[in-house]
Amino acid sequence: MFCDLSKIRVIAGKGGNGAATFHREKFVIHGGPDGGDGGRGGDIYIIADPNVNTLTDINSSPIYRAECGVNGTKQNCRGADGKDITLKVPVGTIIKTMKNEVIVDLKNVHDKFMIARGGIGGKGNIHFKSSVRQSPSFAEKGEPGEEKEIVLEVRLVADVGIIGLPSAGKSSFISIISNAKPKIADYPFTTLSPNLGVCNLKSIIGEQKSIVFEDIPGLIEGASQGKGLGHAFLRHIMRTRILVHVIDISLPDLVDAYKTINKELEIYGSDLNKKKQVVALNKIDLMPLEDAEKIAKEFHKKTKVKPILISCATGHGIPDLIKNVYKLYKKFIQEKADEQEKNPILDEEYRLFRPAEESDHYFRVIPKEETESGTVEIKGPRIEQLSQMTDFANTEAVSRLRHFLKKNGIEKTLSKMGVKDGDKVLIAGNYLIFRKVL
């Protein structure tokens, strides 16, 4: 079953907790802190795999969880890291938020994106020893891993898209020019999902070249509004460079069939109607060649588009059609190369994408009048991380958090906003009793 849309939840692993332990050994008095750090939580990656064609396997589970880090232990032993998870998707998969905002486009083979970052492990109490705090009785908790709900949408990557009304002969065409084996029958909507096929051009142009064709399921009037099967598959045309428009020559009105498809491309948007087209009048084996040529001339006269006569049953005209397609394809590639030469883009050596990060020093204080909780809230990557990793049941750990607020100017900002000792402030879901550090 072809599946090109999936909604899933990804939950990265939580970091392991740091240990608050002390060295114990015979004849050693006041051994000091020796708590180890927690291990890092597992990350979740999504990679574009050329061997994967659909999202069917991804759809088998609505939630994906990475492994949590292991807690640290005594004798400064660090916990093991959680294992990462890598989800394989087809090349051409777009990752979006639930609000339909694009996060990343995995359009190249082996493009890899970290969709959810695992939490860092909490530090053991050995890190908090100082001249004024020689026996810290607290350690950091592990940071929670990122949790997201995302949409995966596949837009197949092909050089040439084959479009047309149902039963025009699109599947027959791709089966002749490539090794693709689509379902072929004499009734509409035989093709229920896109088919990809690689056409080897050596026997046609004498060069060891190839082009990837994509057979789009039959489009009908209203496809751009969801009628028929077109709405689900029109987006696959967006990746193609050229279109082969196949029309059944036995139809009573070829011009109307031609305009119907182009109108749907225009309504759908994304400049689909501006893509170069090669029009092919198929099934000429059903009539004398002279009659087919007359129909082609009439079509050319009315549309200003010169069609190519073909027969998927006999192979007539197929080589000429492929040559015309390759000519447009070469022109397209050359234009893109010239454009890139004028506006050079530095090639990325690495294809591992990571989400952009804010500065650790950034923070924002939101007045209580603007919050749902009715409490002053503090936002910022580092302060929220520290709040999540603080053991609020431990007074020493809370004292460390308050010192962080003072050191980074947050305490001063809160005071200016009218926050007084004893008031509550909210940081990453945790309430902190505000007290100025002397």
XYZ file of C-alpha atoms in Angstrom, residues 67-339:
273
model
C 16.144 5.383 25.072
C 16.746 7.345 28.275
C 20.213 7.865 29.706
C 21.257 5.788 32.722
C 21.663 7.471 36.119
C 25.158 8.189 37.411
C 26.468 6.207 40.380
C 29.022 6.525 43.142
C 32.792 6.546 42.610
C 32.243 9.124 39.852
C 30.779 6.516 37.487
C 28.952 8.051 34.545
C 25.714 6.478 33.349
C 25.464 5.007 29.849
C 23.975 7.102 27.043
C 20.572 6.185 25.633
C 20.498 4.703 22.133
C 19.498 6.960 19.249
C 16.609 6.136 16.916
C 16.805 6.676 13.155
C 13.590 6.694 11.131
C 13.980 5.963 7.416
C 11.767 7.858 4.975
C 11.661 8.202 1.168
C 13.859 10.769 -0.542
C 11.709 13.863 -1.031
C 10.033 13.756 2.379
C 9.084 17.096 3.909
C 8.847 17.371 7.698
C 6.241 19.839 8.950
C 4.779 21.033 12.230
C 1.132 20.364 13.043
C 0.521 23.967 11.909
C 1.784 23.040 8.422
C 5.057 24.961 8.826
C 7.996 23.337 7.002
C 10.797 22.233 9.327
C 13.090 20.647 6.737
C 12.981 19.188 3.231
C 14.916 15.912 2.861
C 15.208 16.093 -0.924
C 18.660 14.516 -1.316
C 19.756 10.933 -0.742
C 21.037 10.405 2.829
C 19.923 13.838 4.061
C 19.622 13.447 7.832
C 17.814 15.636 10.345
C 17.749 15.552 14.139
C 14.042 15.971 14.837
C 14.216 15.516 18.627
C 17.274 16.079 20.798
C 17.893 13.855 23.805
C 18.256 15.489 27.210
C 21.729 15.956 28.675
C 22.656 13.942 31.731
C 22.544 15.624 35.112
C 25.855 16.455 36.781
C 26.850 14.527 39.876
C 27.559 16.331 43.139
C 31.310 16.069 42.528
C 30.927 19.070 40.153
C 29.472 21.352 42.825
C 32.256 21.124 45.365
C 33.899 24.479 46.124
C 35.818 26.246 48.864
C 32.566 27.378 50.477
C 30.549 24.223 49.706
C 32.803 21.248 50.314
C 30.069 18.632 50.766
C 27.264 19.374 48.282
C 24.316 17.100 48.987
C 22.601 17.681 45.646
C 23.022 16.684 42.014
C 21.289 17.662 38.809
C 18.340 15.755 37.436
C 18.512 14.580 33.840
C 17.089 16.967 31.264
C 13.850 15.804 29.593
C 14.180 14.940 25.909
C 12.407 16.991 23.266
C 8.875 15.928 22.417
C 7.185 16.920 19.148
C 4.210 16.087 16.987
C 5.135 16.230 13.309
C 3.724 15.599 9.863
C 5.713 13.698 7.229
C 4.748 14.369 3.622
C 6.344 12.604 0.658
C 6.845 14.457 -2.597
C 8.458 11.987 -4.957
C 11.589 13.144 -6.755
C 11.491 12.598 -10.523
C 12.769 14.388 -13.616
C 9.604 13.975 -15.679
C 5.992 13.711 -14.567
C 3.424 11.893 -16.720
C 0.001 13.526 -16.454
C -3.361 13.153 -18.138
C -6.969 12.083 -17.713
C -7.758 8.537 -16.500
C -7.190 5.775 -19.089
C -5.026 7.988 -21.313
C -2.282 5.339 -21.329
C 0.144 6.829 -18.813
C 0.888 3.533 -17.068
C 1.368 1.767 -20.399
C 3.816 4.489 -21.418
C 5.989 4.211 -18.295
C 5.974 0.401 -18.534
C 7.367 0.611 -22.088
C 10.152 3.126 -21.447
C 11.307 1.690 -18.099
C 11.272 -1.402 -15.905
C 8.291 -0.112 -13.918
C 5.413 -2.594 -13.687
C 2.287 -0.607 -12.871
C -1.174 -2.153 -12.879
C -2.690 -1.735 -16.357
C -6.353 -2.277 -17.249
C -9.040 -0.796 -19.503
C -10.975 1.053 -16.809
C -10.474 4.486 -15.158
C -8.337 4.943 -12.031
C -6.419 1.691 -12.499
C -3.382 3.511 -11.089
C -4.027 4.364 -7.436
C -0.534 5.536 -6.509
C 2.428 7.176 -8.285
C 4.900 4.898 -10.057
C 8.560 5.707 -10.681
C 10.535 4.315 -13.598
C 14.068 4.913 -14.900
C 14.384 5.306 -18.666
C 17.772 4.325 -20.129
C 18.508 6.626 -23.075
C 21.475 4.808 -24.634
C 19.444 3.060 -27.351
C 17.652 6.323 -28.206
C 20.302 9.078 -28.064
C 23.439 6.923 -28.068
C 24.619 8.223 -24.685
C 24.731 6.457 -21.340
C 22.118 8.724 -19.784
C 18.943 8.087 -17.853
C 15.849 10.035 -16.793
C 13.439 9.242 -13.970
C 9.770 9.299 -14.994
C 6.824 9.440 -12.610
C 3.367 8.171 -13.510
C 0.790 10.372 -11.735
C -2.659 8.773 -11.131
C -5.362 10.059 -13.467
C -6.488 13.643 -12.897
C -10.038 14.863 -13.468
C -11.798 18.214 -13.401
C -11.877 19.391 -9.791
C -8.736 17.451 -8.807
C -7.277 20.585 -7.218
C -10.315 20.677 -4.890
C -9.969 17.012 -3.943
C -12.119 15.273 -6.551
C -11.012 11.898 -7.843
C -7.487 10.894 -6.845
C -5.693 14.010 -8.044
C -5.645 16.117 -4.888
C -3.631 13.486 -3.021
C -1.019 13.251 -5.772
C -0.822 16.688 -7.401
C 1.897 17.625 -4.913
C 4.175 14.957 -6.415
C 4.262 16.968 -9.646
C 5.961 19.821 -7.762
C 9.311 17.969 -7.779
C 9.304 17.241 -11.504
C 11.140 19.377 -14.038
C 9.166 18.537 -17.176
C 5.694 17.116 -17.818
C 4.585 14.637 -20.460
C 0.892 15.263 -21.062
C -0.679 12.068 -22.440
C -4.051 12.437 -24.190
C -6.221 9.672 -25.645
C -6.572 10.584 -29.326
C -9.930 8.782 -29.514
C -11.586 11.296 -27.167
C -14.301 13.456 -28.768
C -12.694 16.744 -27.631
C -8.901 16.648 -27.242
C -8.590 20.386 -26.647
C -11.044 20.236 -23.751
C -9.091 17.327 -22.218
C -5.854 19.301 -22.586
C -7.319 22.453 -21.029
C -8.984 20.543 -18.180
C -5.682 19.204 -16.865
C -3.846 22.502 -17.273
C -6.624 24.345 -15.491
C -6.274 22.013 -12.498
C -2.507 22.578 -12.440
C -3.078 26.332 -12.438
C -5.681 26.192 -9.644
C -3.483 23.977 -7.465
C -0.746 26.591 -7.613
C 2.992 26.205 -6.947
C 3.575 27.163 -10.624
C 2.654 23.651 -11.807
C 1.058 25.113 -14.937
C 4.342 26.880 -15.824
C 6.331 23.655 -16.178
C 7.455 22.741 -19.693
C 5.170 20.172 -21.321
C 5.480 17.664 -24.122
C 2.028 16.682 -25.381
C 1.584 13.120 -26.631
C -1.534 11.914 -28.462
C -1.730 8.221 -27.594
C -3.589 5.204 -29.070
C -3.056 6.188 -32.708
C -3.116 2.450 -33.491
C -6.926 2.664 -33.213
C -7.195 4.638 -36.483
C -5.393 5.155 -39.787
C -2.218 7.240 -39.451
C -3.575 9.847 -41.879
C -6.559 10.481 -39.617
C -4.294 10.790 -36.570
C -2.116 13.333 -38.375
C -5.183 15.417 -39.277
C -6.305 15.404 -35.636
C -2.808 16.442 -34.538
C -2.798 19.372 -36.994
C -6.201 20.514 -35.757
C -4.997 20.266 -32.146
C -1.898 22.324 -33.022
C -4.039 24.942 -34.713
C -6.323 25.384 -31.680
C -3.754 25.202 -28.873
C -0.539 26.437 -30.558
C 1.074 23.280 -29.128
C 2.542 20.711 -31.504
C 1.748 17.198 -30.222
C 3.674 13.999 -30.845
C 1.745 10.989 -32.107
C 2.465 7.796 -30.171
C 1.130 4.309 -29.649
C 2.008 2.428 -26.496
C 0.630 -0.706 -28.151
C 2.991 -0.618 -31.163
C 5.773 1.672 -29.885
C 5.212 4.176 -32.685
C 6.562 7.643 -31.868
C 7.981 6.680 -28.476
C 11.664 7.344 -29.420
C 10.740 10.774 -30.845
C 8.874 11.620 -27.663
C 11.834 10.608 -25.483
C 14.205 12.689 -27.634
C 11.995 15.758 -27.209
C 11.788 15.198 -23.471
C 15.566 14.822 -23.188
C 16.078 18.006 -25.230
C 13.925 19.979 -22.776
C 15.591 18.238 -19.850
C 19.085 19.247 -21.027
C 17.915 22.808 -21.564
C 16.457 22.908 -18.048
C 19.679 21.588 -16.495
C 21.773 24.104 -18.443
C 19.557 27.012 -17.370
C 19.860 25.949 -13.736
C 23.643 25.639 -14.086
C 23.870 29.128 -15.614
C 21.690 30.518 -12.837
